[in-house]
mmCIF file of C-alpha atoms in Angstrom:
data_model
loop_
_atom_site.group_PDB
_atom_site.id
_atom_site.type_symbol
_atom_site.label_atom_id
_atom_site.label_comp_id
_atom_site.label_asym_id
_atom_site.label_seq_id
_atom_site.Cartn_x
_atom_site.Cartn_y
_atom_site.Cartn_z
ATOM 1 C CA MET A 99 4.205 3.744 -13.864
ATOM 2 C CA TYR A 100 4.531 6.874 -11.742
ATOM 3 C CA GLY A 101 7.526 6.864 -9.434
ATOM 4 C CA ASP A 102 11.159 6.438 -10.293
ATOM 5 C CA GLU A 103 13.382 3.594 -9.160
ATOM 6 C CA ALA A 104 14.875 5.654 -6.325
ATOM 7 C CA THR A 105 11.396 6.389 -4.924
ATOM 8 C CA ILE A 106 10.369 2.753 -5.217
ATOM 9 C CA ARG A 107 13.538 1.593 -3.456
ATOM 10 C CA SER A 108 13.111 4.237 -0.727
ATOM 11 C CA ILE A 109 9.509 3.219 -0.017
ATOM 12 C CA LEU A 110 10.465 -0.449 0.146
ATOM 13 C CA THR A 111 13.618 -0.091 2.240
ATOM 14 C CA GLU A 112 13.687 3.227 4.134
ATOM 15 C CA LEU A 113 10.258 4.649 4.900
ATOM 16 C CA GLY A 114 9.074 2.087 7.428
ATOM 17 C CA ASP A 115 7.781 -1.406 7.885
ATOM 18 C CA THR A 116 4.083 -0.927 8.723
ATOM 19 C CA TRP A 117 2.017 -1.181 5.555
ATOM 20 C CA ALA A 118 -1.752 -0.666 5.560
ATOM 21 C CA VAL A 119 -3.113 -2.671 2.624
ATOM 22 C CA VAL A 120 -6.420 -1.132 1.575
ATOM 23 C CA GLY A 121 -8.674 -3.724 -0.026
ATOM 24 C CA LEU A 122 -7.050 -6.724 1.701
ATOM 25 C CA SER A 123 -9.463 -9.461 2.713
ATOM 26 C CA ASN A 124 -9.323 -13.238 3.101
ATOM 27 C CA ASN A 125 -10.272 -13.714 -0.550
ATOM 28 C CA ARG A 126 -7.308 -15.761 -1.776
ATOM 29 C CA ASN A 127 -8.259 -15.041 -5.400
ATOM 30 C CA ARG A 128 -7.578 -11.313 -5.052
ATOM 31 C CA ALA A 129 -4.154 -9.891 -5.839
ATOM 32 C CA ALA A 130 -4.012 -8.108 -2.476
ATOM 33 C CA TYR A 131 -3.919 -11.449 -0.646
ATOM 34 C CA GLY A 132 -0.793 -12.683 -2.426
ATOM 35 C CA VAL A 133 0.971 -9.330 -2.476
ATOM 36 C CA ALA A 134 0.408 -8.944 1.273
ATOM 37 C CA ARG A 135 2.051 -12.330 1.817
ATOM 38 C CA VAL A 136 5.065 -11.215 -0.254
ATOM 39 C CA LEU A 137 5.311 -8.028 1.825
ATOM 40 C CA GLN A 138 5.264 -10.088 5.028
ATOM 41 C CA ARG A 139 8.048 -12.335 3.739
ATOM 42 C CA PHE A 140 9.967 -9.134 2.935
ATOM 43 C CA GLY A 141 9.675 -8.140 6.617
ATOM 44 C CA LYS A 142 6.747 -5.745 6.491
ATOM 45 C CA ARG A 143 3.886 -5.679 8.970
ATOM 46 C CA VAL A 144 0.749 -5.860 6.850
ATOM 47 C CA VAL A 145 -2.395 -4.249 8.281
ATOM 48 C CA PRO A 146 -5.590 -5.213 6.418
ATOM 49 C CA VAL A 147 -8.003 -2.358 5.658
ATOM 50 C CA HIS A 148 -11.353 -3.526 4.342
ATOM 51 C CA PRO A 149 -14.995 -2.845 5.277
ATOM 52 C CA LYS A 150 -15.205 -6.382 6.733
ATOM 53 C CA ALA A 151 -12.221 -5.670 9.063
ATOM 54 C CA GLU A 152 -11.100 -9.291 8.752
ATOM 55 C CA THR A 153 -7.956 -10.720 10.299
ATOM 56 C CA VAL A 154 -5.699 -11.655 7.372
ATOM 57 C CA HIS A 155 -2.292 -13.342 7.484
ATOM 58 C CA GLY A 156 -2.469 -13.152 11.286
ATOM 59 C CA GLU A 157 -2.976 -9.373 11.414
ATOM 60 C CA GLN A 158 -6.077 -7.652 12.809
ATOM 61 C CA GLY A 159 -8.045 -5.838 10.123
ATOM 62 C CA TYR A 160 -9.658 -2.410 10.312
ATOM 63 C CA ALA A 161 -12.606 -0.967 8.417
ATOM 64 C CA SER A 162 -10.723 2.224 7.486
ATOM 65 C CA LEU A 163 -7.324 3.872 7.782
ATOM 66 C CA ALA A 164 -8.734 6.200 10.437
ATOM 67 C CA ASP A 165 -9.644 3.170 12.589
ATOM 68 C CA ILE A 166 -6.036 1.981 12.845
ATOM 69 C CA PRO A 167 -4.895 2.966 16.358
ATOM 70 C CA PHE A 168 -1.180 3.209 15.512
ATOM 71 C CA ALA A 169 1.083 4.852 12.973
ATOM 72 C CA VAL A 170 1.197 3.581 9.403
ATOM 73 C CA ASP A 171 4.257 4.096 7.204
ATOM 74 C CA VAL A 172 2.964 3.097 3.777
ATOM 75 C CA VAL A 173 -0.587 2.828 2.439
ATOM 76 C CA ASP A 174 -0.816 0.219 -0.324
ATOM 77 C CA VAL A 175 -4.010 0.730 -2.346
ATOM 78 C CA PHE A 176 -5.881 -2.131 -4.034
ATOM 79 C CA VAL A 177 -9.169 -0.327 -4.716
ATOM 80 C CA ASN A 178 -10.301 0.861 -8.137
ATOM 81 C CA SER A 179 -9.045 4.155 -9.495
ATOM 82 C CA GLU A 180 -12.331 5.958 -8.796
ATOM 83 C CA LEU A 181 -11.928 5.303 -5.054
ATOM 84 C CA ALA A 182 -8.146 5.572 -4.818
ATOM 85 C CA GLY A 183 -7.942 9.367 -4.556
ATOM 86 C CA ALA A 184 -10.012 9.396 -1.386
ATOM 87 C CA VAL A 185 -7.742 6.720 0.086
ATOM 88 C CA ALA A 186 -4.667 8.805 -0.754
ATOM 89 C CA ASP A 187 -6.250 11.770 1.024
ATOM 90 C CA GLU A 188 -6.917 9.543 4.064
ATOM 91 C CA ALA A 189 -3.265 8.450 3.990
ATOM 92 C CA VAL A 190 -2.191 12.099 4.125
ATOM 93 C CA ALA A 191 -4.568 12.691 7.061
ATOM 94 C CA LYS A 192 -3.162 9.577 8.784
ATOM 95 C CA ASP A 193 0.380 11.024 8.483
ATOM 96 C CA ALA A 194 1.614 8.095 6.420
ATOM 97 C CA ARG A 195 5.023 8.510 4.835
ATOM 98 C CA ALA A 196 4.144 7.020 1.447
ATOM 99 C CA VAL A 197 1.295 5.837 -0.759
ATOM 100 C CA TRP A 198 1.518 2.996 -3.256
ATOM 101 C CA PHE A 199 -1.203 2.560 -5.900
ATOM 102 C CA GLN A 200 -1.165 -0.958 -7.311
ATOM 103 C CA LEU A 201 -1.005 -1.963 -10.982
ATOM 104 C CA GLY A 202 -3.940 -0.477 -12.847
ATOM 105 C CA VAL A 203 -4.761 2.032 -10.095
ATOM 106 C CA VAL A 204 -4.237 5.487 -11.555
ATOM 107 C CA ASP A 205 -5.391 8.898 -10.336
ATOM 108 C CA GLU A 206 -3.048 11.638 -11.488
ATOM 109 C CA ALA A 207 -4.737 14.326 -9.384
ATOM 110 C CA ALA A 208 -4.331 12.182 -6.259
ATOM 111 C CA TYR A 209 -0.687 11.593 -7.181
ATOM 112 C CA GLU A 210 -0.096 15.357 -7.389
ATOM 113 C CA ARG A 211 -1.978 16.061 -4.116
ATOM 114 C CA THR A 212 -0.130 13.344 -2.257
ATOM 115 C CA ARG A 213 3.296 14.457 -3.489
ATOM 116 C CA ALA A 214 2.413 18.102 -2.715
ATOM 117 C CA ALA A 215 1.597 17.015 0.855
ATOM 118 C CA GLY A 216 5.155 15.697 1.153
ATOM 119 C CA LEU A 217 4.535 11.965 0.844
ATOM 120 C CA SER A 218 6.441 9.664 -1.452
ATOM 121 C CA MET A 219 4.196 7.969 -3.975
ATOM 122 C CA VAL A 220 4.268 5.250 -6.582
ATOM 123 C CA MET A 221 1.325 4.586 -8.871
ATOM 124 C CA ASP A 222 0.468 1.756 -11.280
ATOM 125 C CA ALA A 223 3.131 -0.598 -9.864
ATOM 126 C CA CYS A 224 3.332 -3.645 -7.613
ATOM 127 C CA PRO A 225 5.811 -4.184 -4.761
ATOM 128 C CA ALA A 226 5.712 -7.960 -5.361
ATOM 129 C CA ILE A 227 7.174 -7.259 -8.818
ATOM 130 C CA GLU A 228 9.501 -4.450 -7.746
ATOM 131 C CA ILE A 229 11.155 -6.295 -4.819
ATOM 132 C CA PRO A 230 12.742 -9.018 -7.000
ATOM 133 C CA ARG A 231 13.307 -6.628 -9.922
ATOM 134 C CA LEU A 232 15.417 -4.409 -7.666
ATOM 135 C CA GLY A 233 17.187 -7.393 -6.133
ATOM 136 C CA LEU A 234 15.921 -6.602 -2.632
#
């Protein structure tokens, strides 16, 4: 995992409540669906980002981060590692405050670029695991 406990806690509790979840669709069998529900129960606004732009968990979806017409605090990435770096770059362009790559999503170059741009970042971790682990 990339990101220390203080960074994880900061992203979850201090950096804002609007989370764009890239890869979130209405497919209940995908991890993004369940993790997004956990984030909502934790008080986060979950904005689905998926090519289908589906409404998920009551929130309007968008085809890309650039299509979201409001500020996003955290970009939670559920795409494969080969695509994740481009999403991190889009998060920087969107002026997000943090990027979170889910379990199994690793791109060290994207991690370095994102941190160099001033964003907080966690990689290869899951907020649905970290929230109870940290007692939040």
